[in-house]
């Protein structure tokens, strides 16, 4: 125990003790550290699955903090008001936090910093979520990058901050301010799906993330380049949910990935390149935040995508389109809260092209159902597939879900894992879908496979006709 005024460590999506610059700065100040999480309007507005996963992360991290001799204080309210209350109650002289980069968080944090500094409190934001702060990467002419390859070339040779050790024990304040009980926040309230099923598929916490990274780099990275597109194989890191909640730093992926390049140069380099796609997404969101809300390319604003949640879109959401790749992927999403990257591309193409539904319908569904939801990667991914984003796939590249299945799931491992219908002895994962799906969907594994909601040829023709017409009139 110490008699100094504490410093507040305002925890946001950075649930880790190691390699956390905000925490290191708080500890290095020499003052007792008060870890605080604030459920403000922005965090409370998260989709159902991100909010549920946030609850799992908070619960786990609170226990980790206790092991380090500390506590997690939970409060609800406007961030500035809560921080001011805590400063008043404890006499804290400084607040440290890790930066977030979406426009709402930037606006909130800029205001918090200004107001606290005006009242004489040291308010300091830190990096840690990204390898490269978005404003430090620019083209030769001083602009933002709009294409990935030159972005990659410009950052791959840059130095990345070294890893910071976890503090052994966190210096505790003399007295702890009151906090709320996590259970009273009911973080799973909006799930309306088998939350306990989804929880089984989550990998929560810093130690689990680190163990998975080690395992991936030891056993899997050498085959990553060749196998990463096969959703039936355990060939990717699966670390997106941990990155989303800051349970591991991208710096750790970078440094350990660089070390792995000594033995597995191609696989490890491809992996690092993927990690840098995440950086690119943040670069785009920071410099052109309209990527979150509007077609990034102005000329796509009036493209005749439907804004309606039609029965076909409902079928897409429920994994009932009649197409194996799409249905397996949407069920994987519903059960695990994650989806393989190739599958994300297939379902996004099917929705925005074969069904001609607006990419925002898909982006919003992902924002509500993914436990690894990330505002930047989600928006970039949807606009990349839809063709409306920077460096996007051309709209006329319409994935054929059946051809893609033959190519990327040749032995049927992925569909068997997620589709029970037609299997004499369905896998547990496929059956889990029925435990995760809401009862109101009226689904059972004994049902016949859904009929195709659209013919692939007709859907493709309709999309390409709309595309050509829009180019002529645009
Ligand atoms: C339509 C669509 C929506 C997406 N929404 C999200 C999202 O909400 N959250 C999210 O984290 N990713 C999203 N992605 C990107 C990608 O699908 C996931 O990051 C990836 O599937 C995570 O699996 P992994 O951790 O095993 O990746 P690995 O292959 O092991 O890659 C390592 C890390 O690199 C990053 N990464 C890999 N591919 C991409 C990519 N294409 N774009 C950005 N970062 C990437 C991720 O942080 C990932 O964890 C989306 C992609 C598409 C096409």
XYZ file of C-alpha atoms and ligand atoms in Angstrom:
527
model
C 0.000 0.000 0.000
C 1.143 3.490 -0.739
C 0.127 6.899 0.522
C 0.660 8.701 -2.801
C -2.099 10.080 -4.960
C -2.865 7.365 -7.516
C -2.790 7.549 -11.286
C -5.782 6.228 -13.198
C -5.225 3.615 -15.884
C -8.311 4.026 -18.023
C -8.620 0.604 -19.629
C -10.402 0.382 -22.926
C -9.846 -2.397 -25.464
C -6.421 -3.254 -24.044
C -6.938 -6.142 -21.641
C -3.311 -7.079 -21.161
C -0.512 -6.530 -18.691
C 2.403 -7.197 -21.047
C 3.428 -4.788 -23.761
C 0.943 -2.160 -22.706
C 2.453 1.343 -22.996
C -0.378 3.006 -21.059
C 0.051 0.636 -18.139
C 3.846 0.912 -18.267
C 3.596 4.708 -18.135
C 1.183 4.513 -15.200
C 3.485 2.159 -13.275
C 6.620 4.137 -14.161
C 5.071 7.254 -12.648
C 5.828 5.656 -9.290
C 2.303 6.289 -8.041
C -0.269 3.647 -7.111
C -2.267 2.534 -10.136
C -6.057 2.552 -10.273
C -7.327 0.376 -13.169
C -10.728 1.576 -14.321
C -13.109 0.445 -17.036
C -15.931 2.798 -17.991
C -19.056 1.570 -19.740
C -20.024 4.762 -21.517
C -22.554 5.292 -24.310
C -20.052 4.277 -26.995
C -19.205 0.962 -25.354
C -22.842 0.319 -24.462
C -23.745 0.780 -28.149
C -21.590 -2.175 -29.217
C -23.338 -4.997 -31.046
C -24.643 -7.978 -29.089
C -21.681 -10.326 -29.611
C -18.907 -7.743 -29.138
C -20.611 -6.654 -25.948
C -20.898 -10.243 -24.745
C -17.221 -10.865 -25.561
C -16.328 -7.618 -23.786
C -18.027 -9.039 -20.696
C -15.953 -12.236 -20.916
C -12.795 -10.175 -21.360
C -13.566 -7.923 -18.396
C -14.380 -10.850 -16.137
C -11.123 -12.594 -17.015
C -9.012 -9.467 -16.794
C -10.420 -8.535 -13.386
C -9.103 -11.853 -12.076
C -5.722 -11.314 -13.706
C -5.469 -7.906 -12.057
C -6.232 -9.468 -8.685
C -3.391 -11.929 -9.211
C -1.151 -8.896 -9.801
C -2.249 -7.401 -6.467
C -4.668 -4.960 -8.025
C -8.365 -4.582 -8.855
C -10.557 -3.582 -11.750
C -12.928 -0.774 -10.877
C -16.027 -0.770 -13.054
C -18.088 2.347 -13.514
C -20.887 3.382 -15.844
C -21.560 6.870 -17.228
C -20.032 9.552 -19.394
C -16.292 8.971 -19.512
C -15.348 12.513 -18.518
C -17.835 12.634 -15.643
C -16.713 9.259 -14.302
C -13.051 10.213 -14.487
C -13.762 13.500 -12.735
C -15.638 11.686 -9.973
C -12.748 9.289 -9.505
C -10.223 12.105 -9.458
C -12.289 13.852 -6.804
C -12.703 10.703 -4.733
C -9.071 9.563 -4.874
C -7.024 12.680 -5.571
C -5.593 11.058 -8.719
C -3.201 13.363 -10.516
C -2.968 11.650 -13.906
C -4.946 9.483 -16.326
C -3.310 7.172 -18.879
C -5.044 5.310 -21.703
C -4.412 3.494 -24.996
C -5.668 5.181 -28.119
C -8.637 4.057 -30.162
C -9.017 5.393 -33.683
C -12.666 5.453 -34.702
C -14.053 8.970 -35.081
C -16.381 8.792 -32.081
C -13.646 7.598 -29.758
C -11.261 10.242 -31.089
C -13.827 12.982 -30.456
C -14.529 11.729 -26.919
C -10.882 11.263 -26.003
C -9.808 14.625 -27.407
C -12.426 16.310 -25.272
C -11.520 14.281 -22.166
C -7.863 15.183 -22.594
C -8.568 18.878 -23.030
C -10.962 19.099 -20.091
C -8.742 17.160 -17.712
C -5.673 19.140 -18.664
C -7.599 22.346 -18.070
C -8.318 21.205 -14.537
C -4.639 20.465 -13.997
C -4.747 16.684 -14.345
C -2.098 15.069 -16.556
C -4.063 13.248 -19.252
C -1.947 11.087 -21.537
C -2.886 8.869 -24.445
C -0.554 6.114 -25.614
C -0.103 3.827 -28.602
C -0.159 0.063 -28.319
C -3.116 -0.938 -30.448
C -1.298 -0.409 -33.737
C 2.232 -1.002 -34.998
C 2.274 2.377 -36.709
C 0.232 5.386 -35.678
C -1.915 6.226 -38.731
C -0.600 9.773 -39.025
C 3.018 8.588 -39.179
C 2.576 6.691 -42.440
C 2.260 8.828 -45.539
C 2.993 8.695 -49.240
C 5.904 10.574 -50.789
C 3.569 13.453 -51.539
C 2.341 13.558 -47.962
C -1.055 11.923 -48.467
C -2.746 8.781 -47.216
C -2.220 5.385 -48.812
C -5.192 4.082 -50.757
C -3.563 0.913 -52.038
C -2.264 -1.858 -49.826
C 0.938 -2.920 -51.620
C 2.725 0.446 -51.421
C 1.495 0.770 -47.816
C 3.029 -2.608 -47.029
C 6.277 -1.718 -48.793
C 6.575 1.493 -46.858
C 6.026 -0.044 -43.417
C 7.661 -3.463 -43.685
C 11.127 -1.975 -43.212
C 10.194 0.338 -40.367
C 11.243 -0.225 -36.800
C 8.538 -1.466 -34.505
C 8.627 -0.598 -30.792
C 10.190 -3.309 -28.645
C 7.983 -5.301 -26.317
C 7.407 -3.971 -22.820
C 7.450 -6.427 -19.904
C 4.400 -6.933 -17.710
C 4.837 -5.301 -14.311
C 5.120 -8.028 -11.662
C 2.802 -6.378 -9.165
C 0.731 -3.278 -9.663
C 1.213 -0.736 -6.868
C -2.162 -0.492 -5.115
C -3.734 2.677 -3.716
C -4.336 3.055 0.044
C -8.061 2.697 -0.463
C -10.097 1.466 -3.378
C -12.990 3.529 -4.671
C -16.303 1.731 -5.083
C -17.010 -0.029 -8.346
C -19.992 -1.742 -9.902
C -20.542 -5.455 -10.174
C -19.974 -6.855 -13.690
C -22.926 -9.229 -13.346
C -25.230 -6.226 -12.924
C -24.178 -5.003 -16.381
C -25.659 -8.116 -17.975
C -23.309 -7.990 -20.941
C -24.975 -10.923 -22.696
C -28.448 -9.374 -22.563
C -28.666 -8.591 -26.271
C -27.354 -11.938 -27.475
C -30.686 -13.648 -28.251
C -28.644 -16.705 -29.140
C -27.003 -19.540 -27.234
C -24.409 -17.407 -25.501
C -22.987 -20.342 -23.571
C -22.303 -22.090 -26.897
C -20.474 -19.057 -28.261
C -18.490 -18.736 -25.012
C -17.145 -22.275 -25.488
C -15.574 -21.212 -28.764
C -13.964 -18.043 -27.405
C -10.315 -17.840 -26.487
C -10.230 -15.313 -23.688
C -7.235 -13.601 -22.133
C -3.616 -12.775 -22.530
C -2.141 -16.159 -21.564
C -4.413 -18.056 -23.955
C -3.589 -15.641 -26.772
C 0.127 -15.966 -26.137
C -0.086 -19.769 -26.045
C -1.960 -19.773 -29.349
C 0.594 -17.460 -30.980
C 3.435 -19.715 -29.832
C 1.642 -22.810 -31.100
C 0.801 -21.172 -34.416
C 4.355 -20.005 -35.038
C 5.794 -23.338 -33.977
C 3.473 -25.714 -35.847
C 1.462 -23.883 -38.446
C 3.183 -20.859 -39.875
C 5.297 -22.846 -42.342
C 2.122 -23.958 -44.145
C 0.286 -20.642 -43.663
C 0.896 -19.296 -47.157
C -0.489 -22.419 -48.815
C -3.256 -23.324 -46.385
C -4.621 -20.067 -45.072
C -7.426 -20.087 -47.628
C -8.788 -23.488 -46.646
C -11.461 -22.934 -43.994
C -11.668 -26.617 -43.080
C -8.080 -26.564 -41.825
C -6.709 -25.090 -38.633
C -4.174 -23.073 -40.600
C -4.509 -19.461 -39.404
C -3.646 -17.889 -36.065
C -7.215 -17.348 -34.863
C -5.943 -14.325 -32.926
C -8.369 -11.749 -34.292
C -10.594 -11.762 -31.196
C -7.589 -11.256 -28.936
C -6.317 -8.393 -31.098
C -9.795 -6.871 -31.089
C -9.853 -6.764 -27.289
C -6.179 -5.969 -26.857
C -5.408 -9.290 -25.165
C -2.270 -9.460 -27.295
C -0.401 -6.643 -28.998
C 0.280 -6.541 -32.737
C 3.874 -5.776 -31.740
C 4.160 -9.237 -30.242
C 2.854 -10.808 -33.455
C 5.333 -8.693 -35.388
C 8.440 -9.464 -33.332
C 7.714 -13.160 -32.905
C 6.708 -13.342 -36.575
C 9.999 -11.711 -37.606
C 11.894 -14.238 -35.525
C 9.925 -17.067 -37.175
C 10.986 -15.746 -40.582
C 14.445 -17.158 -39.879
C 13.027 -20.666 -40.340
C 9.777 -20.152 -42.237
C 10.400 -17.086 -44.273
C 7.469 -17.308 -46.701
C 4.804 -18.389 -44.250
C 5.890 -15.904 -41.601
C 6.150 -13.036 -44.053
C 2.667 -13.753 -45.408
C 1.422 -13.753 -41.812
C 3.048 -10.375 -41.106
C 1.495 -9.036 -44.276
C -1.939 -10.024 -42.990
C -1.226 -8.313 -39.700
C -0.416 -5.222 -41.740
C -3.806 -5.467 -43.517
C -5.237 -4.665 -40.103
C -2.939 -1.622 -39.920
C -4.076 -0.606 -43.393
C -7.708 -0.797 -42.273
C -6.935 1.581 -39.402
C -5.006 3.872 -41.738
C -8.063 4.068 -44.004
C -10.486 4.609 -41.121
C -8.347 7.318 -39.573
C -7.795 9.258 -42.793
C -11.202 8.654 -44.365
C -13.669 7.856 -41.584
C -16.590 7.869 -44.019
C -15.514 4.297 -44.801
C -17.615 3.355 -41.743
C -20.838 4.836 -43.057
C -20.752 5.488 -46.805
C -19.431 3.894 -49.931
C -15.807 5.001 -49.843
C -15.835 5.767 -53.559
C -18.359 8.485 -54.201
C -19.471 6.896 -57.501
C -20.847 3.909 -55.568
C -23.181 5.974 -53.401
C -26.148 5.469 -55.724
C -25.494 1.882 -56.715
C -28.894 0.146 -56.632
C -28.224 -2.167 -53.711
C -31.345 -3.026 -51.763
C -31.535 -1.618 -48.241
C -34.293 -4.049 -47.274
C -33.932 -7.140 -45.120
C -35.714 -9.442 -47.568
C -36.525 -13.123 -46.903
C -33.389 -13.931 -48.927
C -31.286 -11.779 -46.618
C -32.920 -13.505 -43.650
C -31.968 -16.838 -45.187
C -28.390 -15.567 -45.566
C -28.281 -14.540 -41.903
C -29.589 -17.928 -40.824
C -27.304 -20.073 -42.956
C -30.213 -21.235 -45.126
C -29.304 -20.044 -48.613
C -28.972 -23.566 -50.005
C -25.295 -22.961 -50.874
C -22.885 -25.029 -48.800
C -20.058 -22.518 -48.490
C -22.345 -19.631 -47.560
C -24.434 -21.664 -45.118
C -21.429 -23.277 -43.430
C -19.830 -19.855 -43.010
C -22.912 -18.141 -41.596
C -23.352 -20.991 -39.119
C -19.697 -20.841 -38.146
C -20.290 -17.169 -37.409
C -23.356 -17.860 -35.342
C -21.733 -20.603 -33.277
C -18.221 -19.247 -32.794
C -18.622 -15.492 -33.296
C -15.834 -15.718 -35.887
C -15.545 -16.713 -39.520
C -12.667 -17.780 -41.699
C -11.379 -14.977 -43.937
C -12.118 -16.763 -47.219
C -15.612 -17.508 -45.968
C -16.097 -13.814 -45.060
C -15.275 -12.950 -48.652
C -17.671 -15.562 -50.033
C -20.640 -14.546 -47.871
C -19.998 -10.855 -48.509
C -19.867 -11.417 -52.256
C -23.035 -13.525 -52.156
C -24.936 -10.869 -50.199
C -23.811 -7.835 -52.176
C -23.839 -9.467 -55.614
C -26.065 -12.536 -55.895
C -28.624 -11.004 -53.528
C -27.858 -7.356 -54.410
C -28.236 -6.328 -50.757
C -26.341 -3.294 -49.508
C -22.949 -4.017 -47.968
C -24.078 -2.081 -44.887
C -26.642 -4.801 -44.127
C -23.796 -7.298 -44.021
C -21.432 -5.014 -42.152
C -24.087 -4.368 -39.499
C -24.895 -8.072 -39.150
C -21.212 -8.803 -38.591
C -20.999 -5.933 -36.089
C -23.789 -7.580 -34.135
C -22.599 -11.184 -34.336
C -18.774 -11.232 -34.372
C -16.777 -11.565 -31.170
C -13.725 -10.338 -33.084
C -15.598 -7.331 -34.428
C -13.261 -4.551 -35.379
C -14.713 -1.355 -36.849
C -11.848 -0.754 -39.272
C -11.322 -4.305 -40.572
C -15.046 -4.932 -40.854
C -15.746 -1.793 -42.886
C -12.700 -2.307 -45.084
C -13.556 -5.993 -45.641
C -17.137 -5.275 -46.696
C -16.215 -2.430 -48.999
C -13.331 -4.419 -50.444
C -15.647 -7.227 -51.477
C -18.507 -4.939 -52.554
C -16.146 -3.032 -54.826
C -16.910 0.366 -53.283
C -13.766 0.643 -51.183
C -10.193 1.715 -51.791
C -8.024 -0.949 -53.414
C -11.172 -3.058 -53.657
C -11.839 -6.188 -55.663
C -13.679 -5.140 -58.829
C -17.450 -5.567 -58.538
C -17.547 -7.830 -61.578
C -15.446 -10.368 -59.695
C -18.404 -12.371 -58.403
C -17.335 -15.351 -56.322
C -19.106 -18.531 -57.320
C -19.757 -20.183 -53.927
C -19.951 -23.661 -55.467
C -16.705 -23.312 -57.414
C -15.027 -21.830 -54.347
C -16.199 -24.779 -52.277
C -14.657 -27.256 -54.736
C -11.418 -25.323 -54.648
C -11.073 -24.480 -50.975
C -12.976 -27.304 -49.279
C -12.193 -30.208 -51.589
C -12.681 -32.885 -48.932
C -15.834 -31.273 -47.486
C -14.274 -30.773 -44.033
C -15.724 -27.271 -43.635
C -19.272 -28.093 -44.680
C -19.284 -31.252 -42.563
C -18.158 -29.203 -39.601
C -21.034 -26.758 -39.881
C -23.953 -28.320 -41.770
C -25.806 -31.156 -40.029
C -28.549 -31.760 -42.585
C -27.866 -34.802 -44.712
C -25.187 -36.188 -42.369
C -26.061 -39.557 -40.814
C -23.993 -38.745 -37.773
C -23.594 -34.969 -37.635
C -20.549 -33.433 -36.003
C -20.976 -31.728 -32.640
C -20.000 -28.404 -34.183
C -22.810 -28.707 -36.739
C -25.271 -29.583 -33.967
C -24.067 -26.638 -31.906
C -25.659 -24.382 -34.490
C -29.093 -25.501 -33.344
C -28.208 -24.760 -29.749
C -26.931 -21.321 -30.744
C -29.768 -20.346 -33.105
C -32.794 -18.574 -31.594
C -35.869 -20.823 -31.180
C -37.842 -18.331 -33.262
C -35.847 -19.450 -36.312
C -37.571 -22.831 -36.042
C -34.602 -24.859 -37.268
C -33.774 -28.485 -36.620
C -31.059 -30.828 -37.924
C -33.737 -33.187 -39.234
C -34.989 -30.613 -41.702
C -34.215 -30.996 -45.386
C -31.424 -28.796 -46.749
C -32.712 -25.371 -47.730
C -33.523 -24.803 -51.387
C -31.282 -22.339 -53.220
C -32.579 -18.803 -52.591
C -31.344 -17.624 -55.962
C -29.906 -19.310 -59.030
C -26.199 -18.528 -59.270
C -26.463 -17.610 -62.912
C -29.533 -15.387 -62.452
C -28.031 -13.660 -59.404
C -24.770 -13.023 -61.175
C -26.476 -11.727 -64.319
C -28.671 -9.359 -62.303
C -25.644 -7.980 -60.435
C -23.572 -7.485 -63.568
C -26.461 -5.817 -65.387
C -26.852 -3.381 -62.490
C -23.112 -2.770 -62.559
C -22.964 -2.048 -66.294
C -26.022 0.197 -66.121
C -24.581 2.160 -63.241
C -21.315 2.648 -65.146
C -23.233 3.947 -68.156
C -25.335 6.398 -66.171
C -22.634 7.324 -63.638
C -16.310 -8.877 -45.041
C -15.170 -8.970 -44.058
C -15.344 -8.559 -42.739
C -14.285 -8.641 -41.814
N -14.499 -8.227 -40.516
C -13.483 -8.312 -39.618
C -13.685 -7.898 -38.261
O -14.749 -7.394 -37.868
N -12.647 -8.065 -37.378
C -11.437 -8.589 -37.783
O -10.529 -8.712 -36.950
N -11.218 -8.940 -39.061
C -12.204 -8.838 -39.987
N -11.983 -9.246 -41.271
C -10.626 -9.669 -41.678
C -10.305 -11.168 -41.551
O -11.323 -11.944 -42.101
C -10.043 -11.621 -40.100
O -9.151 -10.739 -39.477
C -9.463 -13.026 -40.075
O -10.391 -13.949 -40.604
C -9.117 -13.405 -38.661
O -8.647 -14.724 -38.594
P -7.215 -15.032 -37.981
O -7.032 -14.289 -36.714
O -7.061 -16.508 -37.958
O -6.278 -14.388 -39.097
P -4.782 -14.708 -39.548
O -4.836 -15.202 -40.945
O -4.075 -15.529 -38.562
O -4.139 -13.245 -39.619
C -3.512 -12.624 -38.490
C -4.178 -11.318 -38.175
O -4.047 -10.428 -39.278
C -5.191 -9.591 -39.384
N -5.863 -9.840 -40.660
C -5.840 -10.965 -41.403
N -6.554 -10.790 -42.539
C -7.041 -9.540 -42.500
C -7.858 -8.761 -43.381
N -8.302 -9.247 -44.538
N -8.194 -7.508 -43.009
C -7.749 -6.980 -41.843
N -6.960 -7.665 -40.976
C -6.616 -8.921 -41.296
C -6.120 -9.992 -38.250
O -5.912 -9.128 -37.174
C -5.679 -11.412 -37.939
O -5.978 -11.816 -36.630
C -13.022 -9.144 -42.234
C -12.857 -9.558 -43.557
C -13.909 -9.476 -44.459
C -13.704 -9.936 -45.871
